[in-house]
Amino acid sequence: MSTSGDALGLLRTRGEAFLRDVSREYYSSHAGLKPSAEPQPIYERHREAFGDESLEIAMALLTGAKAGSEERRSGRMLVEWLIESRVGRELAPLEEREIAWEGEAVVRLADGSAEPYRRASITIANTRDAKERRALDDARAALVASGLAPMRQERLAREKEFVEKMAVAPSYLDTFDALSGMRIRLLRDECRAFLRDTQAMWDDVLPEFLKRGLGISPAEATRADAVALMRAPEFDGGFPADAMEREIRRQVTEMGASPDAGGRVRYDTGDRPGKRPRAFCAPVVIPDEVYLVIRPHGGQTDWQTLLHELGHALHFANIDMSLPFEFRWLGDNSITESYAMLFDHRVKDRGWLGRYTQLGAQDLPRYLRAAGFEELQFIRRYCAKLIYEVELYGGAVSWSALPDVYVETLSGATGFKYQRADAFVDVDPHFYSARYLRAWQLQALLAESLTNRFNDDWWRNPAAGPWIVRELFAQGQRELAGEQAHRVAGKRLSFAPLVSSIERLLT
Ligand SMILES: [Zn+2]
């Protein structure tokens, strides 16, 4: 083996050891097994993993390897990950400051009542009185504007500056393109077209759902109302908590796959103090030790959440272990998000709902229509987020003008009036919103392709599971989402199949 080969081997070994420790630390603390996460000693112990020497090796691979080669692919992923890790370490004190603020902040209302900041969004969603809901959201926004927003703005500005100083490409957007393999401005243009193409459909359904769900009109609707509308518990009875894990395991088994990947996925579904309310999947050793952690609250959202995390978990637990570190641990997260969405979209699938849930036949048409409305709302919101985030990182708009651009873009796309205070808080770091959008598109093509191969009820066809494991999960994240769409479906990624599926749900 050559010297550079040895150096690359060492970089991979160090990188994997570092990520295993980080992942185990977050799993333990988020699952409530230890009081808090302490990542600093891990960063310290593994500092060589993302040190200068590692970056030099990865950069040499990226710039030295032939275009289109596997070496170039590895180099791109390794450099992307190393820069992200270095940004993370550099900005860790700012992040800790924000977490401390969030833990202590209290929203105070004119009537003297108070609400911890972290609980405010849950209370807003559950407040049925529109005036009360908006007053709480206005108080929350005022608090964010004076405290969290300036800290977030500073972190975003420093991140942009840090990445541009690395001089991989002329700008933040070009660096993202070069390292992610995506073309962010093209996706932005697709988002604009999607918003245009679905505008009439949206104008058509929004007033109906606002009136039925909240008794309000589009002219007065705010982001707080959107949150309350999406929380509708109307169909929760069809999704009983005690049947959830059993029915979902049954479906995966009927599909011819192991619901725990032969014991490599560990379900952590019990309740314990300190466990985060939000579900997550932690791959501690890929593919041998993957945790799926959920703290159930009951209802439809839980089923959707468990399916989503199970899509991630079965992906990680079925990755071919002979693949190099970067194809198992790094790469385009649109891939794993698309598997998660392929699973969670079963709660929008008529046949699946009929077989595994207790939703009555008389409720199905109304439920599916609501699911179509929800899907359209979320995609329109994510399209607007991406359009705005390209402005934010693009540098053509000044920081002081961004809040107005945010309100205009998000309110325009969704029909809900957004708050200026959230312009730097409602941002997915490193364009993660682009991964979700690509995942949405890829998931639609995967479902179409599975239907062509294994029929409408592919999710209970015993040949489908082995195909999914072999052709999708086992490949890790070696491919870009667009490459996989081409290999599996012979098509380009686009919003077209999503538009059709939303139209079907809304009819
Ligand atoms: Zn996910």
Coordinates of C-alpha atoms and ligand atoms in Angstrom, one line a residue:
M1 CA 0.0 0.0 0.0
S2 CA 1.3 3.5 -0.8
T3 CA 1.9 6.1 1.9
S4 CA -1.1 8.2 0.8
G5 CA -3.2 5.0 1.0
D6 CA -2.0 4.4 4.6
A7 CA -2.8 8.0 5.4
L8 CA -6.3 7.7 4.0
G9 CA -6.8 4.4 5.9
L10 CA -5.8 6.2 9.1
L11 CA -8.2 9.1 8.4
R12 CA -11.1 6.7 7.9
T13 CA -10.3 4.7 11.1
R14 CA -10.0 7.9 13.1
G15 CA -13.2 9.4 11.6
E16 CA -15.3 6.3 12.4
A17 CA -14.0 6.0 16.0
F18 CA -14.9 9.7 16.5
L19 CA -18.4 9.4 15.1
R20 CA -19.1 6.3 17.1
D21 CA -18.2 8.0 20.3
V22 CA -20.2 11.2 19.4
S23 CA -23.2 9.1 18.4
R24 CA -23.1 7.0 21.6
E25 CA -22.8 10.1 23.7
Y26 CA -25.9 11.7 22.1
Y27 CA -27.8 8.5 22.3
S28 CA -27.2 8.1 26.0
S29 CA -28.1 11.6 26.9
H30 CA -31.1 12.0 24.6
A31 CA -32.5 8.6 25.7
G32 CA -32.3 9.7 29.3
L33 CA -29.5 7.2 30.3
K34 CA -27.2 10.0 31.5
P35 CA -28.2 13.5 32.6
S36 CA -26.5 15.6 29.9
A37 CA -24.3 15.2 26.8
E38 CA -20.6 16.1 27.2
P39 CA -19.2 16.3 23.7
Q40 CA -16.2 18.4 24.6
P41 CA -14.0 15.6 26.0
I42 CA -14.8 13.5 22.9
Y43 CA -13.7 16.4 20.5
E44 CA -10.6 16.6 22.6
R45 CA -9.8 12.9 22.6
H46 CA -10.4 12.7 18.8
R47 CA -8.9 16.0 17.7
E48 CA -6.7 14.3 15.1
A49 CA -9.8 12.9 13.4
F50 CA -10.7 16.4 12.0
G51 CA -7.3 18.1 12.4
D52 CA -5.2 19.8 9.7
E53 CA -3.5 16.6 8.6
S54 CA -6.9 14.9 7.9
L55 CA -8.1 17.9 5.9
E56 CA -5.0 18.0 3.8
I57 CA -5.4 14.3 2.9
A58 CA -9.0 14.7 2.0
M59 CA -8.3 17.9 0.0
A60 CA -5.6 16.1 -1.9
L61 CA -8.0 13.3 -2.8
L62 CA -10.7 15.8 -3.9
T63 CA -8.5 18.0 -6.0
G64 CA -6.1 15.2 -7.2
A65 CA -8.4 12.4 -8.2
K66 CA -9.9 12.1 -11.7
A67 CA -13.3 13.7 -12.2
G68 CA -16.0 11.1 -12.0
S69 CA -13.8 8.6 -10.1
E70 CA -14.7 6.9 -6.8
E71 CA -11.6 8.6 -5.2
R72 CA -13.1 12.0 -6.1
R73 CA -16.4 11.0 -4.6
S74 CA -14.7 9.9 -1.4
G75 CA -12.7 13.2 -1.3
R76 CA -15.8 15.3 -1.7
M77 CA -17.6 13.6 1.2
L78 CA -14.6 13.7 3.5
V79 CA -13.9 17.4 2.9
E80 CA -17.6 18.2 3.4
W81 CA -17.7 16.4 6.7
L82 CA -14.3 17.8 7.9
I83 CA -15.4 21.4 7.2
E84 CA -18.7 20.8 9.0
S85 CA -16.9 19.3 12.0
R86 CA -14.5 22.2 12.1
V87 CA -17.3 24.8 11.9
G88 CA -19.1 22.9 14.6
R89 CA -16.1 22.9 17.0
E90 CA -15.3 26.6 16.2
L91 CA -18.9 27.8 16.9
A92 CA -19.5 25.4 19.8
P93 CA -19.4 28.2 22.4
L94 CA -22.0 30.2 20.5
E95 CA -24.2 27.1 20.3
E96 CA -23.9 26.5 24.0
R97 CA -24.8 30.1 24.7
E98 CA -28.0 29.6 22.7
I99 CA -28.9 26.4 24.4
A100 CA -28.5 28.0 27.8
W101 CA -30.7 30.9 26.7
E102 CA -33.4 28.5 25.5
G103 CA -33.3 26.6 28.7
E104 CA -33.8 29.7 30.9
A105 CA -36.0 32.0 28.7
V106 CA -39.6 32.6 29.9
V107 CA -42.4 34.1 27.7
R108 CA -44.4 36.6 29.8
L109 CA -47.8 37.8 28.8
A110 CA -49.6 41.1 29.5
D111 CA -52.0 39.3 31.9
G112 CA -49.1 38.3 34.1
S113 CA -49.0 34.6 33.1
A114 CA -45.7 33.0 32.0
E115 CA -44.7 30.1 29.8
P116 CA -41.2 28.5 29.5
Y117 CA -39.8 29.3 26.0
R118 CA -39.3 25.6 25.2
R119 CA -43.0 24.8 25.9
A120 CA -44.4 27.8 24.0
S121 CA -44.7 26.2 20.6
I122 CA -46.6 23.2 22.1
T123 CA -48.9 25.5 24.0
I124 CA -49.5 27.6 20.9
A125 CA -50.4 24.4 18.9
N126 CA -52.9 23.3 21.6
T127 CA -54.6 26.7 22.3
R128 CA -57.9 26.7 20.5
D129 CA -58.8 30.4 21.1
A130 CA -57.3 32.4 18.2
K131 CA -56.7 35.6 20.1
E132 CA -55.0 33.9 23.0
R133 CA -52.8 31.8 20.6
R134 CA -51.7 34.9 18.7
A135 CA -51.0 36.9 21.9
L136 CA -48.7 34.1 23.1
D137 CA -46.9 33.9 19.8
D138 CA -46.4 37.7 19.7
A139 CA -44.9 37.6 23.2
R140 CA -42.7 34.6 22.1
A141 CA -41.6 36.6 19.0
A142 CA -40.7 39.7 21.1
L143 CA -38.6 37.6 23.4
V144 CA -36.8 35.9 20.5
A145 CA -36.2 39.3 18.8
S146 CA -34.4 40.6 21.9
G147 CA -32.5 37.4 22.9
L148 CA -32.1 34.5 20.6
A149 CA -32.3 36.2 17.1
P150 CA -29.1 38.3 17.5
M151 CA -27.1 35.3 18.7
R152 CA -28.4 33.2 15.8
Q153 CA -27.6 35.9 13.4
E154 CA -24.0 36.1 14.7
R155 CA -23.6 32.3 14.4
L156 CA -24.9 32.2 10.8
A157 CA -22.6 35.1 9.8
R158 CA -19.6 33.5 11.4
E159 CA -20.3 30.2 9.8
K160 CA -20.6 31.8 6.4
E161 CA -17.3 33.7 7.0
F162 CA -15.5 30.5 8.2
V163 CA -16.6 28.4 5.2
E164 CA -15.7 31.1 2.7
K165 CA -12.2 31.5 4.4
M166 CA -11.6 27.8 3.6
A167 CA -11.5 28.9 -0.1
V168 CA -12.8 25.6 -1.5
A169 CA -14.9 27.7 -3.9
P170 CA -15.5 31.4 -4.4
S171 CA -18.6 31.7 -2.3
Y172 CA -20.7 29.9 0.4
L173 CA -23.2 28.7 -2.2
D174 CA -20.4 27.5 -4.6
T175 CA -18.7 25.6 -1.7
F176 CA -22.0 23.9 -0.9
D177 CA -22.5 22.9 -4.5
A178 CA -18.9 21.6 -4.9
L179 CA -19.0 19.5 -1.7
S180 CA -22.7 18.3 -1.6
G181 CA -22.8 17.4 -5.3
M182 CA -26.1 19.4 -5.4
R183 CA -26.9 22.5 -7.4
I184 CA -28.6 24.7 -4.9
R185 CA -29.7 27.4 -7.3
L186 CA -31.3 25.0 -9.7
L187 CA -33.3 23.4 -6.8
R188 CA -34.3 27.0 -5.8
D189 CA -35.7 27.5 -9.3
E190 CA -37.6 24.2 -9.1
C191 CA -39.1 25.4 -5.8
R192 CA -40.2 28.7 -7.4
A193 CA -41.9 26.7 -10.2
F194 CA -43.5 24.3 -7.7
L195 CA -45.0 27.3 -5.8
R196 CA -46.4 28.7 -9.1
D197 CA -47.7 25.4 -10.3
T198 CA -49.6 24.6 -7.1
Q199 CA -50.8 28.1 -6.3
A200 CA -54.3 27.6 -7.6
M201 CA -54.6 24.3 -5.8
W202 CA -53.5 26.0 -2.6
D203 CA -55.8 29.0 -2.9
D204 CA -58.6 26.5 -3.5
V205 CA -58.1 24.3 -0.3
L206 CA -56.7 26.8 2.2
P207 CA -59.9 28.6 3.0
E208 CA -61.9 25.4 3.4
F209 CA -59.4 23.9 5.9
L210 CA -59.0 27.1 7.9
K211 CA -62.7 27.4 8.3
R212 CA -63.3 23.8 9.2
G213 CA -60.3 23.4 11.5
L214 CA -60.1 26.8 13.2
G215 CA -63.1 28.8 12.1
I216 CA -61.0 31.6 10.6
S217 CA -60.4 33.2 7.2
P218 CA -57.1 33.4 5.2
A219 CA -56.9 37.2 5.6
E220 CA -56.2 36.8 9.4
A221 CA -54.2 33.5 9.4
T222 CA -50.8 33.6 11.1
R223 CA -48.0 31.1 11.5
A224 CA -49.4 30.4 15.0
D225 CA -52.7 29.3 13.4
A226 CA -50.8 27.0 10.9
V227 CA -49.1 25.3 13.9
A228 CA -52.5 24.8 15.6
L229 CA -54.2 23.6 12.4
M230 CA -51.5 20.9 11.7
R231 CA -51.9 19.6 15.3
A232 CA -55.5 18.5 14.6
P233 CA -56.2 15.4 16.7
E234 CA -59.4 14.6 14.7
F235 CA -58.3 11.1 13.6
D236 CA -56.1 10.0 16.5
G237 CA -58.7 7.3 17.4
G238 CA -57.7 5.3 14.3
F239 CA -54.1 5.1 15.5
P240 CA -54.1 3.4 18.9
A241 CA -50.8 3.5 20.9
D242 CA -50.9 -0.1 22.0
A243 CA -51.1 -1.4 18.4
M244 CA -48.4 0.9 16.9
E245 CA -45.2 -1.1 17.2
R246 CA -46.9 -4.4 16.7
E247 CA -48.6 -3.4 13.5
I248 CA -45.6 -1.6 12.0
R249 CA -43.4 -4.7 12.8
R250 CA -46.0 -6.9 11.2
Q251 CA -46.0 -4.8 8.0
V252 CA -42.2 -5.0 7.7
T253 CA -42.3 -8.7 8.3
E254 CA -45.1 -9.2 5.6
M255 CA -42.8 -7.2 3.2
G256 CA -40.2 -10.0 3.7
A257 CA -37.7 -7.9 5.8
S258 CA -36.7 -8.2 9.4
P259 CA -38.3 -5.4 11.4
D260 CA -35.1 -5.2 13.6
A261 CA -32.6 -6.2 10.9
G262 CA -31.8 -9.4 12.7
G263 CA -31.4 -7.8 16.1
R264 CA -29.1 -4.9 14.9
V265 CA -31.9 -2.3 15.4
R266 CA -32.7 -1.9 19.1
Y267 CA -36.2 -0.5 19.8
D268 CA -36.1 1.8 22.9
T269 CA -39.8 2.6 23.2
G270 CA -40.2 2.5 27.0
D271 CA -40.8 5.6 29.1
R272 CA -38.1 6.9 31.4
P273 CA -37.4 10.3 33.0
G274 CA -35.0 12.5 31.0
K275 CA -35.9 10.8 27.7
R276 CA -36.4 13.5 25.0
P277 CA -40.0 13.8 23.8
R278 CA -38.7 14.0 20.2
A279 CA -38.0 10.6 18.6
F280 CA -34.6 9.9 17.0
C281 CA -32.4 7.2 15.4
A282 CA -28.8 6.8 16.6
P283 CA -26.5 4.7 14.5
V284 CA -23.7 3.9 17.1
V285 CA -22.0 1.2 15.0
I286 CA -22.9 0.9 11.3
P287 CA -24.4 -1.6 10.6
D288 CA -24.3 -3.5 13.9
E289 CA -25.7 -1.3 16.6
V290 CA -28.6 1.1 15.8
Y291 CA -31.0 2.6 18.3
L292 CA -34.5 3.7 17.5
V293 CA -35.8 5.9 20.4
I294 CA -39.3 7.0 20.8
R295 CA -41.4 8.4 23.7
P296 CA -44.9 7.9 22.6
H297 CA -47.6 10.5 23.2
G298 CA -50.4 8.7 21.3
G299 CA -52.1 9.4 18.0
Q300 CA -51.4 9.6 14.3
T301 CA -48.2 11.7 14.7
D302 CA -46.6 8.8 16.7
W303 CA -47.2 6.3 14.0
Q304 CA -45.8 8.6 11.3
T305 CA -42.7 9.3 13.6
L306 CA -42.0 5.6 14.3
L307 CA -42.2 4.8 10.6
H308 CA -39.9 7.7 9.7
E309 CA -37.2 6.7 12.3
L310 CA -37.6 3.0 11.3
G311 CA -36.8 4.0 7.7
H312 CA -33.5 5.5 9.0
A313 CA -32.8 2.6 11.4
L314 CA -33.3 -0.1 8.8
H315 CA -31.2 1.8 6.3
F316 CA -28.2 2.1 8.7
A317 CA -28.6 -1.5 10.0
N318 CA -28.5 -2.9 6.5
I319 CA -25.6 -1.0 5.0
D320 CA -23.0 -3.3 3.5
M321 CA -20.1 -3.3 6.0
S322 CA -17.5 -3.7 3.3
L323 CA -18.2 -0.2 2.1
P324 CA -15.6 2.4 3.2
F325 CA -16.3 4.7 6.2
E326 CA -17.5 7.7 4.1
F327 CA -20.1 5.7 2.2
R328 CA -21.5 4.2 5.4
W329 CA -21.4 7.3 7.7
L330 CA -21.3 10.4 5.4
G331 CA -22.7 11.4 2.0
D332 CA -25.9 12.9 0.8
N333 CA -28.5 12.8 3.6
S334 CA -31.3 13.2 1.0
I335 CA -30.8 9.4 0.7
T336 CA -31.6 8.4 4.3
E337 CA -34.3 11.0 4.5
S338 CA -36.0 9.6 1.4
Y339 CA -36.1 6.1 3.0
A340 CA -37.5 7.7 6.2
M341 CA -40.2 9.4 4.0
L342 CA -40.8 6.3 2.0
F343 CA -41.8 4.6 5.3
D344 CA -43.7 7.6 6.9
H345 CA -45.7 8.2 3.7
R346 CA -47.5 4.9 4.4
V347 CA -49.9 6.9 6.6
K348 CA -51.0 8.6 3.4
D349 CA -51.5 5.2 1.6
R350 CA -55.2 4.0 1.4
G351 CA -54.4 0.3 1.4
W352 CA -51.8 0.5 4.1
L353 CA -54.2 2.5 6.4
G354 CA -57.0 -0.1 5.8
R355 CA -54.8 -3.0 6.7
Y356 CA -52.7 -1.7 9.7
T357 CA -54.7 1.0 11.4
Q358 CA -58.2 1.2 12.9
L359 CA -59.3 4.2 10.7
G360 CA -62.9 3.5 9.7
A361 CA -63.9 3.3 6.1
Q362 CA -66.2 6.2 6.5
D363 CA -63.3 8.4 7.8
L364 CA -60.8 7.5 5.1
P365 CA -61.8 10.0 2.4
R366 CA -61.8 12.9 4.8
Y367 CA -58.5 11.7 6.4
L368 CA -56.8 11.4 3.0
R369 CA -57.9 14.8 1.9
A370 CA -56.5 16.3 5.1
A371 CA -53.2 14.4 4.5
G372 CA -53.0 16.0 1.0
F373 CA -53.6 19.4 2.5
E374 CA -50.9 18.8 5.1
E375 CA -48.4 17.6 2.5
L376 CA -48.9 20.6 0.3
Q377 CA -48.6 23.0 3.2
F378 CA -45.2 21.4 4.3
I379 CA -43.7 21.3 0.8
R380 CA -44.7 24.9 0.1
R381 CA -43.2 25.9 3.4
Y382 CA -40.0 24.0 2.6
C383 CA -39.8 25.5 -0.9
A384 CA -40.1 29.0 0.6
K385 CA -37.5 28.2 3.3
L386 CA -35.0 27.1 0.7
I387 CA -35.7 30.2 -1.5
Y388 CA -35.1 32.4 1.5
E389 CA -32.0 30.5 2.8
V390 CA -30.4 30.9 -0.6
E391 CA -30.8 34.7 -0.1
L392 CA -29.5 34.5 3.4
Y393 CA -26.3 32.7 2.5
G394 CA -26.0 34.4 -0.9
G395 CA -24.9 37.7 0.5
A396 CA -26.7 40.0 -2.0
V397 CA -29.3 41.0 0.7
S398 CA -28.0 42.8 3.8
W399 CA -28.5 41.1 7.2
S400 CA -30.8 44.0 8.3
A401 CA -33.0 43.5 5.2
L402 CA -33.3 39.7 5.6
P403 CA -36.2 39.7 8.1
D404 CA -38.5 41.4 5.6
V405 CA -37.4 39.0 2.9
Y406 CA -38.2 36.1 5.2
V407 CA -41.7 37.4 6.1
E408 CA -42.5 38.1 2.5
T409 CA -41.2 34.8 1.2
L410 CA -42.7 32.5 3.8
S411 CA -46.0 34.3 4.1
G412 CA -46.4 34.6 0.4
A413 CA -45.9 30.8 -0.2
T414 CA -48.0 29.5 2.7
G415 CA -50.7 32.1 3.2
F416 CA -49.9 32.3 6.9
K417 CA -48.4 35.6 8.2
Y418 CA -44.9 34.9 9.6
Q419 CA -43.0 36.9 12.3
R420 CA -39.8 38.9 11.5
A421 CA -38.2 37.6 14.7
D422 CA -37.9 34.1 13.3
A423 CA -35.8 35.1 10.3
F424 CA -32.6 33.7 11.8
V425 CA -34.2 31.1 14.1
D426 CA -36.3 29.2 11.5
V427 CA -33.3 28.3 9.4
D428 CA -32.0 24.7 8.7
P429 CA -28.2 24.8 9.0
H430 CA -26.1 23.9 6.0
F431 CA -29.2 23.8 3.7
Y432 CA -30.6 20.7 5.3
S433 CA -34.0 21.9 3.9
A434 CA -32.5 21.1 0.4
R435 CA -32.0 17.4 1.6
Y436 CA -35.6 17.2 2.7
L437 CA -36.8 18.6 -0.6
R438 CA -34.7 16.2 -2.6
A439 CA -35.8 13.4 -0.3
W440 CA -39.5 14.3 -0.9
Q441 CA -38.8 14.0 -4.7
L442 CA -36.8 10.8 -4.4
Q443 CA -39.3 9.1 -2.1
A444 CA -42.1 9.7 -4.7
L445 CA -40.0 8.0 -7.4
L446 CA -39.1 5.1 -5.1
A447 CA -42.7 4.5 -4.3
E448 CA -43.6 4.7 -8.0
S449 CA -40.9 2.3 -8.8
L450 CA -41.9 -0.2 -6.1
T451 CA -45.5 0.0 -7.3
N452 CA -44.3 -0.9 -10.8
R453 CA -42.2 -3.8 -9.6
F454 CA -44.4 -5.2 -6.8
N455 CA -47.9 -3.7 -7.2
D456 CA -49.9 -1.1 -5.2
D457 CA -49.5 -3.1 -2.0
W458 CA -45.7 -3.5 -2.4
W459 CA -45.5 -2.9 1.4
R460 CA -46.8 -6.4 2.0
N461 CA -45.2 -8.2 -1.0
P462 CA -42.6 -10.6 0.4
A463 CA -40.3 -9.9 -2.5
A464 CA -40.3 -6.1 -1.9
G465 CA -38.4 -6.1 1.4
P466 CA -35.4 -8.0 0.1
W467 CA -35.2 -5.8 -2.9
I468 CA -35.3 -2.6 -0.8
V469 CA -32.6 -4.0 1.5
R470 CA -30.4 -5.1 -1.4
E471 CA -30.9 -2.2 -3.9
L472 CA -31.4 0.7 -1.5
F473 CA -30.3 0.2 2.1
A474 CA -27.2 -1.9 1.5
Q475 CA -25.7 0.9 -0.7
G476 CA -25.2 3.3 2.2
Q477 CA -25.0 6.9 0.9
R478 CA -22.5 6.3 -1.8
E479 CA -24.8 7.8 -4.5
L480 CA -26.3 11.2 -4.7
A481 CA -30.1 11.4 -4.7
G482 CA -30.1 12.2 -8.4
E483 CA -27.9 9.2 -9.2
Q484 CA -30.1 6.9 -7.3
A485 CA -33.3 8.2 -9.0
H486 CA -31.6 7.4 -12.4
R487 CA -30.5 3.9 -11.4
V488 CA -33.7 2.8 -9.7
A489 CA -36.4 4.7 -11.6
G490 CA -34.6 5.8 -14.8
K491 CA -35.9 9.3 -14.2
R492 CA -34.7 12.7 -13.1
L493 CA -35.7 14.1 -9.7
S494 CA -38.5 16.6 -9.9
F495 CA -41.7 17.7 -8.1
A496 CA -43.9 16.2 -10.8
P497 CA -44.7 12.9 -9.1
L498 CA -45.4 14.8 -5.8
V499 CA -47.9 17.1 -7.5
S500 CA -49.7 14.1 -8.9
S501 CA -49.8 12.4 -5.5
I502 CA -51.1 15.5 -3.8
E503 CA -53.8 15.9 -6.5
R504 CA -54.9 12.3 -6.0
L505 CA -55.2 12.9 -2.2
L506 CA -57.1 16.1 -2.6
T507 CA -59.8 14.8 -5.0
Ligands
ZN1 ZN -35.3 12.1 9.2

